[in-house]
Amino acid sequence: MSTQLEKATFAGGCFWCMVEPFDERPGIESIVSGYTGGHTENPTYMQVVTETTGHREAVQITFDPAIFPYERLVELFWQQIDPTDAGGQFADRGHSYTTAIYYHSENQRQVAEKSKKELASSGKFKDPIVTEILPAETFYTAEDKHQDYYKKNRFHYKRYKKGSGRADFIKDRWSYEKDPDELKQRLTDIQYKVTQENATERPFQNEFHDHEEDGIYVDIVSGEPLFSSKDKYDAGCGWPSFTKPIEKQQVKEEVDRSHGMFRTEIRSDRADSHLGHVFEDGPKDRGGLRYCINSAALKFIPKEEMEERGYGYLTYLFQ
């Protein structure tokens, strides 16, 4: 692990919505909501939103680049915003809600500029990318009630994110595009039935239930990294079992009332693949959870191949 932490500053509209996507990921030390880019010292929330200070709402992230590279932070940032909107973000209008990347070093500037050019040429957006890339300025911490808002006011946060149009925009623009016919050709019959039709493979008669090699397990559909061999253990149930995902944002939970039972289903976040279920009978000293996952939903990437296959940023898991 690196001992040299760095800061990253992003303005992505309402800062309430810019904490959860980055929070509690490996290598993320802290996330602070605040104001930057203006001409008034120690501005208040009310001053900023009345557009009298020149500041933008922003978040400042302290991170370990050896674990969570700046490139990934920038990639995640794009996936939270509409970078073509020069007048604000979604329902929030005005300069204080416009988007910007504030760089803290020449390397960050180069990464941000390169990423912006790649996004512009990707064809994902028809209109020009207007997000500014600017040198970091003084960052003023926002009032306590605005810190970790998504945790303190969960219901209102979800309602606001949905009502503002941000949640639907993100889903529409960044969800994995699945072609059923292409998937049927690419996946085996059991892989398709498990990931797309919520089937369950047979216990003990599957590829990874007793697999012990070092590496990571990714979504068979999208390649999204999901679990590490470091968190795998033998639960005796006949399916691969893990104590946690690599990052909590990579999976999502759904209520499952099928087969006369009440369970918590686990799906991949990006491709919405059915993976399995999570139970509260895992090892107590490792969090108490058991992620019981179908082998058919997974593809294994050996530790030695992670770098060449695009997962080099996760090699810290085995250091």
PDB file of N, CA and C in Angstrom, residues 64-153:
ATOM      1  N   ASP A  64      -5.705   6.609  -2.030  1.00  0.00           N
ATOM      2  CA  ASP A  64      -4.406   5.978  -2.227  1.00  0.00           C
ATOM      3  C   ASP A  64      -4.320   5.541  -3.683  1.00  0.00           C
ATOM      4  N   PRO A  65      -3.510   6.214  -4.500  1.00  0.00           N
ATOM      5  CA  PRO A  65      -3.467   5.887  -5.932  1.00  0.00           C
ATOM      6  C   PRO A  65      -2.923   4.500  -6.237  1.00  0.00           C
ATOM      7  N   ALA A  66      -2.232   3.890  -5.280  1.00  0.00           N
ATOM      8  CA  ALA A  66      -1.732   2.533  -5.500  1.00  0.00           C
ATOM      9  C   ALA A  66      -2.857   1.514  -5.431  1.00  0.00           C
ATOM     10  N   ILE A  67      -3.950   1.879  -4.782  1.00  0.00           N
ATOM     11  CA  ILE A  67      -5.093   0.980  -4.647  1.00  0.00           C
ATOM     12  C   ILE A  67      -6.237   1.403  -5.557  1.00  0.00           C
ATOM     13  N   PHE A  68      -6.515   2.695  -5.590  1.00  0.00           N
ATOM     14  CA  PHE A  68      -7.602   3.212  -6.432  1.00  0.00           C
ATOM     15  C   PHE A  68      -7.028   4.315  -7.321  1.00  0.00           C
ATOM     16  N   PRO A  69      -6.588   3.978  -8.533  1.00  0.00           N
ATOM     17  CA  PRO A  69      -5.919   4.949  -9.401  1.00  0.00           C
ATOM     18  C   PRO A  69      -6.820   6.135  -9.756  1.00  0.00           C
ATOM     19  N   TYR A  70      -6.195   7.264 -10.010  1.00  0.00           N
ATOM     20  CA  TYR A  70      -6.938   8.470 -10.383  1.00  0.00           C
ATOM     21  C   TYR A  70      -7.759   8.235 -11.647  1.00  0.00           C
ATOM     22  N   GLU A  71      -7.246   7.417 -12.554  1.00  0.00           N
ATOM     23  CA  GLU A  71      -7.984   7.116 -13.784  1.00  0.00           C
ATOM     24  C   GLU A  71      -9.358   6.537 -13.478  1.00  0.00           C
ATOM     25  N   ARG A  72      -9.439   5.696 -12.467  1.00  0.00           N
ATOM     26  CA  ARG A  72     -10.730   5.092 -12.111  1.00  0.00           C
ATOM     27  C   ARG A  72     -11.651   6.113 -11.467  1.00  0.00           C
ATOM     28  N   LEU A  73     -11.083   7.019 -10.688  1.00  0.00           N
ATOM     29  CA  LEU A  73     -11.905   8.082 -10.109  1.00  0.00           C
ATOM     30  C   LEU A  73     -12.550   8.923 -11.208  1.00  0.00           C
ATOM     31  N   VAL A  74     -11.763   9.294 -12.204  1.00  0.00           N
ATOM     32  CA  VAL A  74     -12.292  10.101 -13.303  1.00  0.00           C
ATOM     33  C   VAL A  74     -13.361   9.332 -14.068  1.00  0.00           C
ATOM     34  N   GLU A  75     -13.120   8.053 -14.302  1.00  0.00           N
ATOM     35  CA  GLU A  75     -14.108   7.219 -14.994  1.00  0.00           C
ATOM     36  C   GLU A  75     -15.420   7.172 -14.216  1.00  0.00           C
ATOM     37  N   LEU A  76     -15.331   6.993 -12.907  1.00  0.00           N
ATOM     38  CA  LEU A  76     -16.532   6.983 -12.075  1.00  0.00           C
ATOM     39  C   LEU A  76     -17.234   8.332 -12.091  1.00  0.00           C
ATOM     40  N   PHE A  77     -16.462   9.402 -12.094  1.00  0.00           N
ATOM     41  CA  PHE A  77     -17.038  10.749 -12.130  1.00  0.00           C
ATOM     42  C   PHE A  77     -17.913  10.934 -13.362  1.00  0.00           C
ATOM     43  N   TRP A  78     -17.402  10.566 -14.534  1.00  0.00           N
ATOM     44  CA  TRP A  78     -18.195  10.716 -15.761  1.00  0.00           C
ATOM     45  C   TRP A  78     -19.519   9.975 -15.655  1.00  0.00           C
ATOM     46  N   GLN A  79     -19.510   8.853 -14.968  1.00  0.00           N
ATOM     47  CA  GLN A  79     -20.698   8.003 -14.894  1.00  0.00           C
ATOM     48  C   GLN A  79     -21.754   8.516 -13.920  1.00  0.00           C
ATOM     49  N   GLN A  80     -21.498   9.660 -13.278  1.00  0.00           N
ATOM     50  CA  GLN A  80     -22.473  10.239 -12.353  1.00  0.00           C
ATOM     51  C   GLN A  80     -23.133  11.499 -12.896  1.00  0.00           C
ATOM     52  N   ILE A  81     -22.685  12.001 -14.048  1.00  0.00           N
ATOM     53  CA  ILE A  81     -23.103  13.323 -14.503  1.00  0.00           C
ATOM     54  C   ILE A  81     -23.580  13.309 -15.948  1.00  0.00           C
ATOM     55  N   ASP A  82     -24.170  14.443 -16.361  1.00  0.00           N
ATOM     56  CA  ASP A  82     -24.404  14.724 -17.771  1.00  0.00           C
ATOM     57  C   ASP A  82     -23.351  15.743 -18.191  1.00  0.00           C
ATOM     58  N   PRO A  83     -22.270  15.309 -18.821  1.00  0.00           N
ATOM     59  CA  PRO A  83     -21.166  16.212 -19.137  1.00  0.00           C
ATOM     60  C   PRO A  83     -21.450  17.165 -20.292  1.00  0.00           C
ATOM     61  N   THR A  84     -22.653  17.073 -20.876  1.00  0.00           N
ATOM     62  CA  THR A  84     -23.014  17.966 -21.983  1.00  0.00           C
ATOM     63  C   THR A  84     -23.861  19.144 -21.521  1.00  0.00           C
ATOM     64  N   ASP A  85     -24.200  19.201 -20.258  1.00  0.00           N
ATOM     65  CA  ASP A  85     -25.094  20.237 -19.724  1.00  0.00           C
ATOM     66  C   ASP A  85     -24.270  21.415 -19.200  1.00  0.00           C
ATOM     67  N   ALA A  86     -24.333  22.541 -19.891  1.00  0.00           N
ATOM     68  CA  ALA A  86     -23.561  23.723 -19.498  1.00  0.00           C
ATOM     69  C   ALA A  86     -24.304  24.611 -18.509  1.00  0.00           C
ATOM     70  N   GLY A  87     -25.552  24.273 -18.204  1.00  0.00           N
ATOM     71  CA  GLY A  87     -26.352  25.147 -17.346  1.00  0.00           C
ATOM     72  C   GLY A  87     -26.618  24.624 -15.958  1.00  0.00           C
ATOM     73  N   GLY A  88     -26.064  23.467 -15.624  1.00  0.00           N
ATOM     74  CA  GLY A  88     -26.315  22.869 -14.319  1.00  0.00           C
ATOM     75  C   GLY A  88     -26.288  21.361 -14.436  1.00  0.00           C
ATOM     76  N   GLN A  89     -27.028  20.697 -13.560  1.00  0.00           N
ATOM     77  CA  GLN A  89     -27.144  19.244 -13.638  1.00  0.00           C
ATOM     78  C   GLN A  89     -28.562  18.833 -13.295  1.00  0.00           C
ATOM     79  N   PHE A  90     -29.234  18.266 -14.314  1.00  0.00           N
ATOM     80  CA  PHE A  90     -30.571  17.708 -14.117  1.00  0.00           C
ATOM     81  C   PHE A  90     -31.533  18.788 -13.618  1.00  0.00           C
ATOM     82  N   ALA A  91     -32.215  18.611 -12.495  1.00  0.00           N
ATOM     83  CA  ALA A  91     -33.187  19.606 -12.038  1.00  0.00           C
ATOM     84  C   ALA A  91     -32.539  20.841 -11.436  1.00  0.00           C
ATOM     85  N   ASP A  92     -31.257  20.765 -11.115  1.00  0.00           N
ATOM     86  CA  ASP A  92     -30.562  21.879 -10.461  1.00  0.00           C
ATOM     87  C   ASP A  92     -29.880  22.754 -11.509  1.00  0.00           C
ATOM     88  N   ARG A  93     -30.245  24.029 -11.528  1.00  0.00           N
ATOM     89  CA  ARG A  93     -29.729  24.932 -12.549  1.00  0.00           C
ATOM     90  C   ARG A  93     -28.860  26.009 -11.922  1.00  0.00           C
ATOM     91  N   GLY A  94     -27.928  26.521 -12.699  1.00  0.00           N
ATOM     92  CA  GLY A  94     -27.056  27.578 -12.235  1.00  0.00           C
ATOM     93  C   GLY A  94     -25.602  27.144 -12.220  1.00  0.00           C
ATOM     94  N   HIS A  95     -24.701  28.127 -12.179  1.00  0.00           N
ATOM     95  CA  HIS A  95     -23.267  27.847 -12.225  1.00  0.00           C
ATOM     96  C   HIS A  95     -22.816  26.937 -11.095  1.00  0.00           C
ATOM     97  N   SER A  96     -23.385  27.090  -9.915  1.00  0.00           N
ATOM     98  CA  SER A  96     -22.937  26.295  -8.758  1.00  0.00           C
ATOM     99  C   SER A  96     -23.168  24.809  -8.957  1.00  0.00           C
ATOM    100  N   TYR A  97     -24.030  24.451  -9.924  1.00  0.00           N
ATOM    101  CA  TYR A  97     -24.321  23.042 -10.190  1.00  0.00           C
ATOM    102  C   TYR A  97     -23.665  22.543 -11.481  1.00  0.00           C
ATOM    103  N   THR A  98     -22.837  23.365 -12.112  1.00  0.00           N
ATOM    104  CA  THR A  98     -22.156  22.912 -13.323  1.00  0.00           C
ATOM    105  C   THR A  98     -20.983  22.009 -12.964  1.00  0.00           C
ATOM    106  N   THR A  99     -20.475  21.297 -13.963  1.00  0.00           N
ATOM    107  CA  THR A  99     -19.483  20.249 -13.698  1.00  0.00           C
ATOM    108  C   THR A  99     -18.063  20.699 -14.019  1.00  0.00           C
ATOM    109  N   ALA A 100     -17.130  20.158 -13.251  1.00  0.00           N
ATOM    110  CA  ALA A 100     -15.713  20.461 -13.475  1.00  0.00           C
ATOM    111  C   ALA A 100     -14.850  19.421 -12.781  1.00  0.00           C
ATOM    112  N   ILE A 101     -13.682  19.204 -13.342  1.00  0.00           N
ATOM    113  CA  ILE A 101     -12.638  18.409 -12.695  1.00  0.00           C
ATOM    114  C   ILE A 101     -11.531  19.382 -12.291  1.00  0.00           C
ATOM    115  N   TYR A 102     -11.224  19.423 -11.010  1.00  0.00           N
ATOM    116  CA  TYR A 102     -10.153  20.288 -10.505  1.00  0.00           C
ATOM    117  C   TYR A 102      -8.919  19.423 -10.244  1.00  0.00           C
ATOM    118  N   TYR A 103      -7.871  19.646 -11.011  1.00  0.00           N
ATOM    119  CA  TYR A 103      -6.690  18.793 -10.896  1.00  0.00           C
ATOM    120  C   TYR A 103      -5.700  19.342  -9.872  1.00  0.00           C
ATOM    121  N   HIS A 104      -5.017  18.413  -9.185  1.00  0.00           N
ATOM    122  CA  HIS A 104      -4.063  18.755  -8.132  1.00  0.00           C
ATOM    123  C   HIS A 104      -2.616  18.535  -8.561  1.00  0.00           C
ATOM    124  N   SER A 105      -2.403  18.075  -9.778  1.00  0.00           N
ATOM    125  CA  SER A 105      -1.047  17.842 -10.281  1.00  0.00           C
ATOM    126  C   SER A 105      -1.090  17.816 -11.796  1.00  0.00           C
ATOM    127  N   GLU A 106       0.072  17.899 -12.410  1.00  0.00           N
ATOM    128  CA  GLU A 106       0.144  17.830 -13.863  1.00  0.00           C
ATOM    129  C   GLU A 106      -0.312  16.464 -14.357  1.00  0.00           C
ATOM    130  N   ASN A 107       0.000  15.423 -13.618  1.00  0.00           N
ATOM    131  CA  ASN A 107      -0.445  14.088 -14.004  1.00  0.00           C
ATOM    132  C   ASN A 107      -1.965  14.004 -13.997  1.00  0.00           C
ATOM    133  N   GLN A 108      -2.605  14.562 -12.970  1.00  0.00           N
ATOM    134  CA  GLN A 108      -4.064  14.551 -12.928  1.00  0.00           C
ATOM    135  C   GLN A 108      -4.644  15.325 -14.108  1.00  0.00           C
ATOM    136  N   ARG A 109      -4.036  16.440 -14.448  1.00  0.00           N
ATOM    137  CA  ARG A 109      -4.526  17.218 -15.591  1.00  0.00           C
ATOM    138  C   ARG A 109      -4.465  16.388 -16.871  1.00  0.00           C
ATOM    139  N   GLN A 110      -3.355  15.709 -17.087  1.00  0.00           N
ATOM    140  CA  GLN A 110      -3.195  14.909 -18.294  1.00  0.00           C
ATOM    141  C   GLN A 110      -4.196  13.763 -18.334  1.00  0.00           C
ATOM    142  N   VAL A 111      -4.389  13.117 -17.195  1.00  0.00           N
ATOM    143  CA  VAL A 111      -5.358  12.018 -17.129  1.00  0.00           C
ATOM    144  C   VAL A 111      -6.759  12.526 -17.445  1.00  0.00           C
ATOM    145  N   ALA A 112      -7.136  13.652 -16.846  1.00  0.00           N
ATOM    146  CA  ALA A 112      -8.473  14.207 -17.052  1.00  0.00           C
ATOM    147  C   ALA A 112      -8.685  14.629 -18.504  1.00  0.00           C
ATOM    148  N   GLU A 113      -7.705  15.298 -19.093  1.00  0.00           N
ATOM    149  CA  GLU A 113      -7.825  15.734 -20.491  1.00  0.00           C
ATOM    150  C   GLU A 113      -7.943  14.534 -21.428  1.00  0.00           C
ATOM    151  N   LYS A 114      -7.137  13.524 -21.198  1.00  0.00           N
ATOM    152  CA  LYS A 114      -7.180  12.322 -22.035  1.00  0.00           C
ATOM    153  C   LYS A 114      -8.531  11.630 -21.906  1.00  0.00           C
ATOM    154  N   SER A 115      -9.022  11.514 -20.678  1.00  0.00           N
ATOM    155  CA  SER A 115     -10.303  10.861 -20.447  1.00  0.00           C
ATOM    156  C   SER A 115     -11.444  11.638 -21.101  1.00  0.00           C
ATOM    157  N   LYS A 116     -11.388  12.954 -21.024  1.00  0.00           N
ATOM    158  CA  LYS A 116     -12.425  13.787 -21.644  1.00  0.00           C
ATOM    159  C   LYS A 116     -12.439  13.598 -23.158  1.00  0.00           C
ATOM    160  N   LYS A 117     -11.268  13.549 -23.774  1.00  0.00           N
ATOM    161  CA  LYS A 117     -11.183  13.343 -25.219  1.00  0.00           C
ATOM    162  C   LYS A 117     -11.730  11.974 -25.609  1.00  0.00           C
ATOM    163  N   GLU A 118     -11.406  10.965 -24.812  1.00  0.00           N
ATOM    164  CA  GLU A 118     -11.894   9.616 -25.104  1.00  0.00           C
ATOM    165  C   GLU A 118     -13.414   9.549 -24.987  1.00  0.00           C
ATOM    166  N   LEU A 119     -13.965  10.227 -23.981  1.00  0.00           N
ATOM    167  CA  LEU A 119     -15.418  10.248 -23.824  1.00  0.00           C
ATOM    168  C   LEU A 119     -16.069  10.964 -25.001  1.00  0.00           C
ATOM    169  N   ALA A 120     -15.473  12.070 -25.427  1.00  0.00           N
ATOM    170  CA  ALA A 120     -16.033  12.840 -26.539  1.00  0.00           C
ATOM    171  C   ALA A 120     -16.049  12.036 -27.835  1.00  0.00           C
ATOM    172  N   SER A 121     -15.046  11.190 -28.025  1.00  0.00           N
ATOM    173  CA  SER A 121     -14.947  10.411 -29.269  1.00  0.00           C
ATOM    174  C   SER A 121     -15.640   9.054 -29.182  1.00  0.00           C
ATOM    175  N   SER A 122     -16.204   8.741 -28.024  1.00  0.00           N
ATOM    176  CA  SER A 122     -16.811   7.422 -27.820  1.00  0.00           C
ATOM    177  C   SER A 122     -18.161   7.279 -28.503  1.00  0.00           C
ATOM    178  N   GLY A 123     -18.813   8.405 -28.803  1.00  0.00           N
ATOM    179  CA  GLY A 123     -20.137   8.347 -29.395  1.00  0.00           C
ATOM    180  C   GLY A 123     -21.252   8.189 -28.386  1.00  0.00           C
ATOM    181  N   LYS A 124     -20.931   8.162 -27.110  1.00  0.00           N
ATOM    182  CA  LYS A 124     -21.957   7.991 -26.078  1.00  0.00           C
ATOM    183  C   LYS A 124     -22.844   9.229 -25.961  1.00  0.00           C
ATOM    184  N   PHE A 125     -22.274  10.398 -26.274  1.00  0.00           N
ATOM    185  CA  PHE A 125     -23.032  11.641 -26.208  1.00  0.00           C
ATOM    186  C   PHE A 125     -22.976  12.344 -27.564  1.00  0.00           C
ATOM    187  N   LYS A 126     -24.131  12.830 -28.028  1.00  0.00           N
ATOM    188  CA  LYS A 126     -24.187  13.527 -29.311  1.00  0.00           C
ATOM    189  C   LYS A 126     -23.679  14.955 -29.185  1.00  0.00           C
ATOM    190  N   ASP A 127     -23.950  15.591 -28.053  1.00  0.00           N
ATOM    191  CA  ASP A 127     -23.556  16.982 -27.857  1.00  0.00           C
ATOM    192  C   ASP A 127     -22.136  17.066 -27.302  1.00  0.00           C
ATOM    193  N   PRO A 128     -21.498  18.226 -27.423  1.00  0.00           N
ATOM    194  CA  PRO A 128     -20.123  18.392 -26.938  1.00  0.00           C
ATOM    195  C   PRO A 128     -20.009  18.189 -25.426  1.00  0.00           C
ATOM    196  N   ILE A 129     -18.857  17.712 -24.988  1.00  0.00           N
ATOM    197  CA  ILE A 129     -18.562  17.578 -23.565  1.00  0.00           C
ATOM    198  C   ILE A 129     -18.114  18.951 -23.059  1.00  0.00           C
ATOM    199  N   VAL A 130     -18.854  19.514 -22.107  1.00  0.00           N
ATOM    200  CA  VAL A 130     -18.580  20.883 -21.660  1.00  0.00           C
ATOM    201  C   VAL A 130     -17.975  20.937 -20.259  1.00  0.00           C
ATOM    202  N   THR A 131     -17.785  19.803 -19.618  1.00  0.00           N
ATOM    203  CA  THR A 131     -17.164  19.772 -18.291  1.00  0.00           C
ATOM    204  C   THR A 131     -15.783  20.415 -18.357  1.00  0.00           C
ATOM    205  N   GLU A 132     -15.549  21.374 -17.472  1.00  0.00           N
ATOM    206  CA  GLU A 132     -14.265  22.076 -17.471  1.00  0.00           C
ATOM    207  C   GLU A 132     -13.209  21.297 -16.694  1.00  0.00           C
ATOM    208  N   ILE A 133     -11.963  21.462 -17.099  1.00  0.00           N
ATOM    209  CA  ILE A 133     -10.823  20.888 -16.381  1.00  0.00           C
ATOM    210  C   ILE A 133      -9.954  22.057 -15.931  1.00  0.00           C
ATOM    211  N   LEU A 134      -9.874  22.252 -14.611  1.00  0.00           N
ATOM    212  CA  LEU A 134      -9.291  23.464 -14.048  1.00  0.00           C
ATOM    213  C   LEU A 134      -8.314  23.132 -12.927  1.00  0.00           C
ATOM    214  N   PRO A 135      -7.357  24.014 -12.664  1.00  0.00           N
ATOM    215  CA  PRO A 135      -6.470  23.786 -11.511  1.00  0.00           C
ATOM    216  C   PRO A 135      -7.242  23.887 -10.205  1.00  0.00           C
ATOM    217  N   ALA A 136      -6.877  23.051  -9.252  1.00  0.00           N
ATOM    218  CA  ALA A 136      -7.560  23.051  -7.959  1.00  0.00           C
ATOM    219  C   ALA A 136      -7.370  24.392  -7.256  1.00  0.00           C
ATOM    220  N   GLU A 137      -8.444  24.850  -6.622  1.00  0.00           N
ATOM    221  CA  GLU A 137      -8.415  26.080  -5.842  1.00  0.00           C
ATOM    222  C   GLU A 137      -8.738  25.751  -4.387  1.00  0.00           C
ATOM    223  N   THR A 138      -8.832  26.780  -3.569  1.00  0.00           N
ATOM    224  CA  THR A 138      -9.172  26.565  -2.163  1.00  0.00           C
ATOM    225  C   THR A 138     -10.511  25.846  -2.061  1.00  0.00           C
ATOM    226  N   PHE A 139     -10.538  24.827  -1.249  1.00  0.00           N
ATOM    227  CA  PHE A 139     -11.750  24.023  -1.053  1.00  0.00           C
ATOM    228  C   PHE A 139     -12.299  24.321   0.337  1.00  0.00           C
ATOM    229  N   TYR A 140     -13.569  24.725   0.392  1.00  0.00           N
ATOM    230  CA  TYR A 140     -14.210  25.054   1.661  1.00  0.00           C
ATOM    231  C   TYR A 140     -15.195  23.953   2.034  1.00  0.00           C
ATOM    232  N   THR A 141     -15.025  23.375   3.197  1.00  0.00           N
ATOM    233  CA  THR A 141     -15.890  22.289   3.657  1.00  0.00           C
ATOM    234  C   THR A 141     -17.302  22.802   3.913  1.00  0.00           C
ATOM    235  N   ALA A 142     -18.290  22.060   3.417  1.00  0.00           N
ATOM    236  CA  ALA A 142     -19.693  22.436   3.614  1.00  0.00           C
ATOM    237  C   ALA A 142     -20.141  22.138   5.041  1.00  0.00           C
ATOM    238  N   GLU A 143     -21.311  22.634   5.373  1.00  0.00           N
ATOM    239  CA  GLU A 143     -21.891  22.447   6.694  1.00  0.00           C
ATOM    240  C   GLU A 143     -22.084  20.961   7.004  1.00  0.00           C
ATOM    241  N   ASP A 144     -22.075  20.626   8.291  1.00  0.00           N
ATOM    242  CA  ASP A 144     -22.143  19.224   8.721  1.00  0.00           C
ATOM    243  C   ASP A 144     -23.342  18.485   8.139  1.00  0.00           C
ATOM    244  N   LYS A 145     -24.481  19.160   8.039  1.00  0.00           N
ATOM    245  CA  LYS A 145     -25.693  18.466   7.577  1.00  0.00           C
ATOM    246  C   LYS A 145     -25.570  17.990   6.130  1.00  0.00           C
ATOM    247  N   HIS A 146     -24.604  18.542   5.393  1.00  0.00           N
ATOM    248  CA  HIS A 146     -24.419  18.131   4.002  1.00  0.00           C
ATOM    249  C   HIS A 146     -23.386  17.017   3.843  1.00  0.00           C
ATOM    250  N   GLN A 147     -22.672  16.680   4.904  1.00  0.00           N
ATOM    251  CA  GLN A 147     -21.675  15.609   4.829  1.00  0.00           C
ATOM    252  C   GLN A 147     -22.371  14.249   4.922  1.00  0.00           C
ATOM    253  N   ASP A 148     -21.979  13.328   4.058  1.00  0.00           N
ATOM    254  CA  ASP A 148     -22.567  11.974   4.058  1.00  0.00           C
ATOM    255  C   ASP A 148     -24.088  12.024   4.026  1.00  0.00           C
ATOM    256  N   TYR A 149     -24.626  12.906   3.214  1.00  0.00           N
ATOM    257  CA  TYR A 149     -26.076  13.102   3.191  1.00  0.00           C
ATOM    258  C   TYR A 149     -26.814  11.820   2.833  1.00  0.00           C
ATOM    259  N   TYR A 150     -26.221  11.021   1.955  1.00  0.00           N
ATOM    260  CA  TYR A 150     -26.911   9.797   1.527  1.00  0.00           C
ATOM    261  C   TYR A 150     -27.078   8.798   2.666  1.00  0.00           C
ATOM    262  N   LYS A 151     -26.230   8.898   3.689  1.00  0.00           N
ATOM    263  CA  LYS A 151     -26.353   8.028   4.855  1.00  0.00           C
ATOM    264  C   LYS A 151     -27.311   8.612   5.891  1.00  0.00           C
ATOM    265  N   LYS A 152     -27.246   9.906   6.094  1.00  0.00           N
ATOM    266  CA  LYS A 152     -28.047  10.559   7.134  1.00  0.00           C
ATOM    267  C   LYS A 152     -29.516  10.681   6.750  1.00  0.00           C
ATOM    268  N   ASN A 153     -29.782  10.808   5.455  1.00  0.00           N
ATOM    269  CA  ASN A 153     -31.153  11.035   4.978  1.00  0.00           C
ATOM    270  C   ASN A 153     -31.434  10.107   3.795  1.00  0.00           C
TER     271      ASN A 153
END
